[in-house]
Amino acid sequence: MLNLIDLRSDTVTQPTPEMREAMYRAELGDDVYGEDPTVNRLQGMAAERMGKEEALFVSSGTMGNLIAVLAQCQRGDEVIMGDLGHTFLFEAGGISALGGIFPHTLPNQPDGTLSLNAIHQAIRPGDVHQPVSRMVILENTHNRCGGVVLSRDYCESVGILARENALKVHLDGARLFNAAVALSTSAKELAAFADTVTFCLSKGLSAPVGSVLCGEHDVIEKARRLRKMLGGGTRQAGVLAAAGIVALDKMVPQLADDHRRAKDLANQLCELPEIEFEIGMPQTNMVFPSVAKNVPLDAATFAKKLAQKGVKVGAVGERRIRMVTHYGIEDEDINATMAAVKEVLSRA
Ligand SMILES: *Cc1c(COP(=O)(O)O)cnc(C)c1O
């Protein structure tokens, strides 16, 4: 029996030994009073990395995105977002349920972008019959589009268009550091156009819990109250922030290894006649192979059979599989995964 290789998501990453050590030693205070020195330090680092004035440590990316919308939009306002975006698909409808926000979805193009023209067309003219357009949300890397990277130039164009129309831009940068590494640029460059940005500490960066919302002072001040309202004001949160500091300090460079392994895995899968790549080869740490139509295995069955061989993958469509590389997945795990894939396919 193989060791378990869990490729379902980079959210399964365990904290590094250095993180556990930092958590043990963390200096703590009451963060609702703003007195946890470790949280404050993480927030300072995060704001600096994103090129924003301030930052707020939140429990999850979902909470960060929700707070960003609530802090900058009124009930009845419209937020323009991708129809494959995390906020639209995977955040339990929170912006509508809790914020009274009207989502205006536009088709995500295969490269993760929203067409500039479509955004332009979607912006309301200020007619009393219509809701007020208030914000555009972009996602980088784009999860559902295959972990694809949005270029700095594209992001800047959206920023300019939004500003011309008095719209805010929120960047869901859950994996912004993956995008920065893939583009050999900084997260700050990629967030420059956005009023607010969230990024996750708990995915490829391997911290156990937490995301950070960054923006200008006024927004973060509102965000702090909203976090309390949502029940996300926590006390000695420095035990978690300590891991986040190590994540920011130490874990960004290794994302390049995850990307290399994702490419390696995709290249090997590509050579199998039973596997197709409908949505392209990986740009970051996500691999989306599909089982060819002539193979009598749907994605769910394929995933189940792989799990019996010790390899966990996600089934994200009728035929499509998701495999995500991350801290803890080594070169030999890629080889073991290929062996398991070949074995399952040979018995199909
Ligand atoms: C994971 C993720 C989030 C936030 O997820 P949480 O599980 O709430 O931390 C937000 N956006 C994208 C694109 C994500 O992949």
Short mmCIF file of N, CA and C in Angstrom, two decimals, residues 48-144:
data_model
loop_
_atom_site.label_atom_id
_atom_site.label_comp_id
_atom_site.label_asym_id
_atom_site.label_seq_id
_atom_site.Cartn_x
_atom_site.Cartn_y
_atom_site.Cartn_z
N GLU A 48 2.34 45.28 3.59
CA GLU A 48 3.53 45.66 2.83
C GLU A 48 3.68 44.80 1.56
N ARG A 49 3.46 43.51 1.71
CA ARG A 49 3.59 42.63 0.54
C ARG A 49 2.58 42.97 -0.55
N MET A 50 1.41 43.47 -0.13
CA MET A 50 0.36 43.76 -1.11
C MET A 50 0.37 45.23 -1.55
N GLY A 51 1.24 46.01 -0.93
CA GLY A 51 1.31 47.42 -1.29
C GLY A 51 0.08 48.21 -0.87
N LYS A 52 -0.54 47.81 0.25
CA LYS A 52 -1.72 48.52 0.75
C LYS A 52 -1.39 49.12 2.12
N GLU A 53 -2.24 50.05 2.57
CA GLU A 53 -1.95 50.71 3.85
C GLU A 53 -2.08 49.77 5.04
N GLU A 54 -3.15 48.96 5.02
CA GLU A 54 -3.42 48.13 6.20
C GLU A 54 -3.91 46.75 5.80
N ALA A 55 -3.96 45.89 6.79
CA ALA A 55 -4.41 44.52 6.54
C ALA A 55 -5.17 44.00 7.75
N LEU A 56 -6.01 43.01 7.51
CA LEU A 56 -6.80 42.40 8.58
C LEU A 56 -6.74 40.89 8.42
N PHE A 57 -6.35 40.22 9.50
CA PHE A 57 -6.30 38.76 9.52
C PHE A 57 -7.72 38.23 9.66
N VAL A 58 -8.14 37.35 8.77
CA VAL A 58 -9.50 36.79 8.83
C VAL A 58 -9.40 35.26 8.80
N SER A 59 -10.52 34.63 9.18
CA SER A 59 -10.50 33.17 9.34
C SER A 59 -10.33 32.41 8.05
N SER A 60 -10.84 32.97 6.95
CA SER A 60 -10.83 32.23 5.69
C SER A 60 -10.88 33.20 4.52
N GLY A 61 -10.60 32.67 3.34
CA GLY A 61 -10.73 33.48 2.13
C GLY A 61 -12.16 33.90 1.91
N THR A 62 -13.08 33.02 2.20
CA THR A 62 -14.51 33.34 2.05
C THR A 62 -14.87 34.53 2.93
N MET A 63 -14.40 34.52 4.17
CA MET A 63 -14.70 35.65 5.06
C MET A 63 -14.05 36.93 4.53
N GLY A 64 -12.84 36.83 4.01
CA GLY A 64 -12.15 38.01 3.49
C GLY A 64 -12.89 38.62 2.30
N ASN A 65 -13.33 37.75 1.38
CA ASN A 65 -14.07 38.26 0.22
C ASN A 65 -15.39 38.87 0.64
N LEU A 66 -16.09 38.20 1.55
CA LEU A 66 -17.38 38.71 2.02
C LEU A 66 -17.21 40.08 2.68
N ILE A 67 -16.22 40.19 3.55
CA ILE A 67 -16.00 41.46 4.24
C ILE A 67 -15.60 42.56 3.25
N ALA A 68 -14.80 42.21 2.26
CA ALA A 68 -14.39 43.22 1.26
C ALA A 68 -15.62 43.79 0.55
N VAL A 69 -16.56 42.91 0.22
CA VAL A 69 -17.78 43.37 -0.46
C VAL A 69 -18.64 44.18 0.50
N LEU A 70 -18.86 43.67 1.71
CA LEU A 70 -19.72 44.37 2.67
C LEU A 70 -19.15 45.74 3.03
N ALA A 71 -17.84 45.85 3.08
CA ALA A 71 -17.21 47.11 3.49
C ALA A 71 -17.31 48.18 2.41
N GLN A 72 -17.53 47.76 1.17
CA GLN A 72 -17.46 48.74 0.07
C GLN A 72 -18.74 48.88 -0.73
N CYS A 73 -19.75 48.08 -0.39
CA CYS A 73 -21.00 48.11 -1.15
C CYS A 73 -22.20 48.30 -0.21
N GLN A 74 -23.26 48.88 -0.75
CA GLN A 74 -24.51 49.03 -0.03
C GLN A 74 -25.48 47.93 -0.47
N ARG A 75 -26.50 47.69 0.36
CA ARG A 75 -27.54 46.73 -0.03
C ARG A 75 -28.16 47.18 -1.36
N GLY A 76 -28.39 46.23 -2.25
CA GLY A 76 -28.97 46.55 -3.55
C GLY A 76 -27.95 46.89 -4.61
N ASP A 77 -26.72 47.13 -4.21
CA ASP A 77 -25.67 47.40 -5.20
C ASP A 77 -25.36 46.14 -5.99
N GLU A 78 -24.79 46.39 -7.15
CA GLU A 78 -24.46 45.28 -8.02
C GLU A 78 -22.94 45.08 -8.07
N VAL A 79 -22.53 43.82 -8.01
CA VAL A 79 -21.11 43.50 -8.11
C VAL A 79 -20.90 42.61 -9.35
N ILE A 80 -20.01 43.04 -10.21
CA ILE A 80 -19.71 42.32 -11.45
C ILE A 80 -18.64 41.27 -11.15
N MET A 81 -18.93 40.03 -11.54
CA MET A 81 -17.99 38.93 -11.23
C MET A 81 -18.12 37.82 -12.25
N GLY A 82 -17.14 36.96 -12.30
CA GLY A 82 -17.15 35.84 -13.25
C GLY A 82 -18.13 34.76 -12.84
N ASP A 83 -18.74 34.14 -13.84
CA ASP A 83 -19.70 33.06 -13.55
C ASP A 83 -18.99 31.78 -13.10
N LEU A 84 -17.67 31.74 -13.21
CA LEU A 84 -16.91 30.60 -12.67
C LEU A 84 -16.08 31.03 -11.46
N GLY A 85 -16.36 32.21 -10.97
CA GLY A 85 -15.58 32.75 -9.86
C GLY A 85 -15.92 32.06 -8.54
N HIS A 86 -14.95 32.05 -7.66
CA HIS A 86 -15.14 31.44 -6.35
C HIS A 86 -16.27 32.13 -5.59
N THR A 87 -16.31 33.45 -5.68
CA THR A 87 -17.33 34.20 -4.93
C THR A 87 -18.73 33.83 -5.42
N PHE A 88 -18.87 33.62 -6.72
CA PHE A 88 -20.18 33.26 -7.25
C PHE A 88 -20.53 31.80 -6.96
N LEU A 89 -19.55 30.92 -7.08
CA LEU A 89 -19.84 29.48 -7.02
C LEU A 89 -19.73 28.88 -5.62
N PHE A 90 -18.75 29.35 -4.85
CA PHE A 90 -18.34 28.54 -3.69
C PHE A 90 -18.36 29.28 -2.35
N GLU A 91 -19.10 30.38 -2.26
CA GLU A 91 -19.08 31.10 -0.98
C GLU A 91 -20.49 31.19 -0.39
N ALA A 92 -21.28 30.17 -0.72
CA ALA A 92 -22.59 29.97 -0.10
C ALA A 92 -23.52 31.16 -0.28
N GLY A 93 -23.29 31.95 -1.33
CA GLY A 93 -24.18 33.08 -1.60
C GLY A 93 -24.12 34.16 -0.54
N GLY A 94 -23.05 34.20 0.21
CA GLY A 94 -22.95 35.10 1.36
C GLY A 94 -23.17 36.57 1.04
N ILE A 95 -22.65 37.03 -0.10
CA ILE A 95 -22.79 38.47 -0.37
C ILE A 95 -24.25 38.85 -0.55
N SER A 96 -25.08 37.92 -1.06
CA SER A 96 -26.51 38.20 -1.20
C SER A 96 -27.25 37.98 0.11
N ALA A 97 -26.95 36.86 0.75
CA ALA A 97 -27.67 36.52 1.98
C ALA A 97 -27.40 37.56 3.07
N LEU A 98 -26.16 37.99 3.18
CA LEU A 98 -25.79 38.86 4.30
C LEU A 98 -25.63 40.32 3.89
N GLY A 99 -25.37 40.56 2.62
CA GLY A 99 -25.10 41.93 2.19
C GLY A 99 -26.16 42.51 1.28
N GLY A 100 -27.15 41.69 0.86
CA GLY A 100 -28.14 42.20 -0.07
C GLY A 100 -27.53 42.63 -1.39
N ILE A 101 -26.44 42.00 -1.76
CA ILE A 101 -25.74 42.37 -3.00
C ILE A 101 -26.30 41.56 -4.17
N PHE A 102 -26.40 42.24 -5.29
CA PHE A 102 -26.91 41.66 -6.52
C PHE A 102 -25.70 41.24 -7.36
N PRO A 103 -25.48 39.93 -7.57
CA PRO A 103 -24.33 39.54 -8.40
C PRO A 103 -24.66 39.69 -9.88
N HIS A 104 -23.81 40.36 -10.60
CA HIS A 104 -23.96 40.47 -12.06
C HIS A 104 -22.85 39.65 -12.67
N THR A 105 -23.19 38.43 -13.10
CA THR A 105 -22.13 37.55 -13.59
C THR A 105 -21.87 37.77 -15.07
N LEU A 106 -20.62 37.67 -15.42
CA LEU A 106 -20.17 37.70 -16.82
C LEU A 106 -19.43 36.40 -17.06
N PRO A 107 -19.44 35.91 -18.30
CA PRO A 107 -18.73 34.64 -18.54
C PRO A 107 -17.23 34.77 -18.32
N ASN A 108 -16.69 33.89 -17.51
CA ASN A 108 -15.23 33.81 -17.41
C ASN A 108 -14.72 33.19 -18.70
N GLN A 109 -13.76 33.85 -19.32
CA GLN A 109 -13.16 33.30 -20.53
C GLN A 109 -12.18 32.20 -20.10
N PRO A 110 -11.79 31.34 -21.04
CA PRO A 110 -10.92 30.22 -20.64
C PRO A 110 -9.64 30.67 -19.94
N ASP A 111 -9.19 31.89 -20.21
CA ASP A 111 -7.96 32.36 -19.55
C ASP A 111 -8.24 33.02 -18.20
N GLY A 112 -9.48 32.89 -17.70
CA GLY A 112 -9.81 33.39 -16.37
C GLY A 112 -10.27 34.84 -16.35
N THR A 113 -10.12 35.53 -17.47
CA THR A 113 -10.48 36.95 -17.49
C THR A 113 -11.98 37.13 -17.74
N LEU A 114 -12.43 38.36 -17.50
CA LEU A 114 -13.74 38.82 -17.98
C LEU A 114 -13.41 39.78 -19.12
N SER A 115 -14.13 39.71 -20.22
CA SER A 115 -13.78 40.60 -21.33
C SER A 115 -14.01 42.05 -20.91
N LEU A 116 -13.08 42.90 -21.29
CA LEU A 116 -13.18 44.31 -20.91
C LEU A 116 -14.46 44.91 -21.49
N ASN A 117 -14.76 44.48 -22.69
CA ASN A 117 -15.97 44.96 -23.33
C ASN A 117 -17.22 44.54 -22.55
N ALA A 118 -17.22 43.28 -22.10
CA ALA A 118 -18.37 42.79 -21.32
C ALA A 118 -18.49 43.56 -20.00
N ILE A 119 -17.37 43.87 -19.37
CA ILE A 119 -17.43 44.65 -18.12
C ILE A 119 -18.02 46.03 -18.44
N HIS A 120 -17.51 46.64 -19.50
CA HIS A 120 -17.97 47.96 -19.90
C HIS A 120 -19.49 47.96 -20.12
N GLN A 121 -19.96 46.95 -20.84
CA GLN A 121 -21.40 46.83 -21.14
C GLN A 121 -22.22 46.60 -19.86
N ALA A 122 -21.61 45.95 -18.88
CA ALA A 122 -22.35 45.56 -17.68
C ALA A 122 -22.54 46.74 -16.71
N ILE A 123 -21.72 47.75 -16.87
CA ILE A 123 -21.80 48.88 -15.93
C ILE A 123 -23.07 49.69 -16.20
N ARG A 124 -23.86 49.86 -15.15
CA ARG A 124 -25.17 50.52 -15.29
C ARG A 124 -25.00 52.02 -15.51
N PRO A 125 -25.88 52.60 -16.29
CA PRO A 125 -25.73 54.01 -16.63
C PRO A 125 -26.19 54.99 -15.56
N GLY A 126 -26.78 54.51 -14.46
CA GLY A 126 -27.24 55.45 -13.44
C GLY A 126 -28.73 55.77 -13.58
N ASP A 127 -29.43 54.85 -14.22
CA ASP A 127 -30.88 54.95 -14.42
C ASP A 127 -31.58 54.47 -13.14
N VAL A 128 -32.62 55.17 -12.66
CA VAL A 128 -33.29 54.76 -11.41
C VAL A 128 -33.93 53.38 -11.47
N HIS A 129 -34.17 52.88 -12.69
CA HIS A 129 -34.74 51.53 -12.80
C HIS A 129 -33.74 50.44 -12.43
N GLN A 130 -32.49 50.78 -12.40
CA GLN A 130 -31.44 49.76 -12.33
C GLN A 130 -30.66 49.84 -11.01
N PRO A 131 -30.08 48.71 -10.62
CA PRO A 131 -29.21 48.78 -9.44
C PRO A 131 -27.96 49.60 -9.75
N VAL A 132 -27.25 49.95 -8.70
CA VAL A 132 -26.02 50.72 -8.86
C VAL A 132 -24.84 49.75 -9.01
N SER A 133 -24.07 49.91 -10.07
CA SER A 133 -22.85 49.10 -10.22
C SER A 133 -21.82 49.64 -9.26
N ARG A 134 -21.27 48.77 -8.42
CA ARG A 134 -20.36 49.27 -7.38
C ARG A 134 -18.96 48.66 -7.43
N MET A 135 -18.86 47.45 -7.93
CA MET A 135 -17.58 46.75 -7.78
C MET A 135 -17.39 45.71 -8.88
N VAL A 136 -16.12 45.45 -9.18
CA VAL A 136 -15.75 44.31 -10.03
C VAL A 136 -14.87 43.39 -9.17
N ILE A 137 -15.12 42.09 -9.25
CA ILE A 137 -14.24 41.13 -8.56
C ILE A 137 -13.46 40.34 -9.61
N LEU A 138 -12.16 40.30 -9.44
CA LEU A 138 -11.31 39.43 -10.27
C LEU A 138 -10.69 38.37 -9.37
N GLU A 139 -10.26 37.30 -9.98
CA GLU A 139 -9.67 36.18 -9.24
C GLU A 139 -8.33 35.80 -9.91
N ASN A 140 -7.27 35.75 -9.09
CA ASN A 140 -5.94 35.47 -9.65
C ASN A 140 -5.09 34.72 -8.61
N THR A 141 -4.72 33.46 -8.90
CA THR A 141 -5.00 32.69 -10.08
C THR A 141 -6.47 32.31 -10.11
N HIS A 142 -6.96 31.98 -11.29
CA HIS A 142 -8.37 31.61 -11.38
C HIS A 142 -8.52 30.11 -11.19
N ASN A 143 -9.20 29.78 -10.10
CA ASN A 143 -9.33 28.40 -9.66
C ASN A 143 -10.05 27.54 -10.70
N ARG A 144 -11.32 27.83 -10.96
CA ARG A 144 -12.13 26.99 -11.83
C ARG A 144 -11.65 26.98 -13.29
#
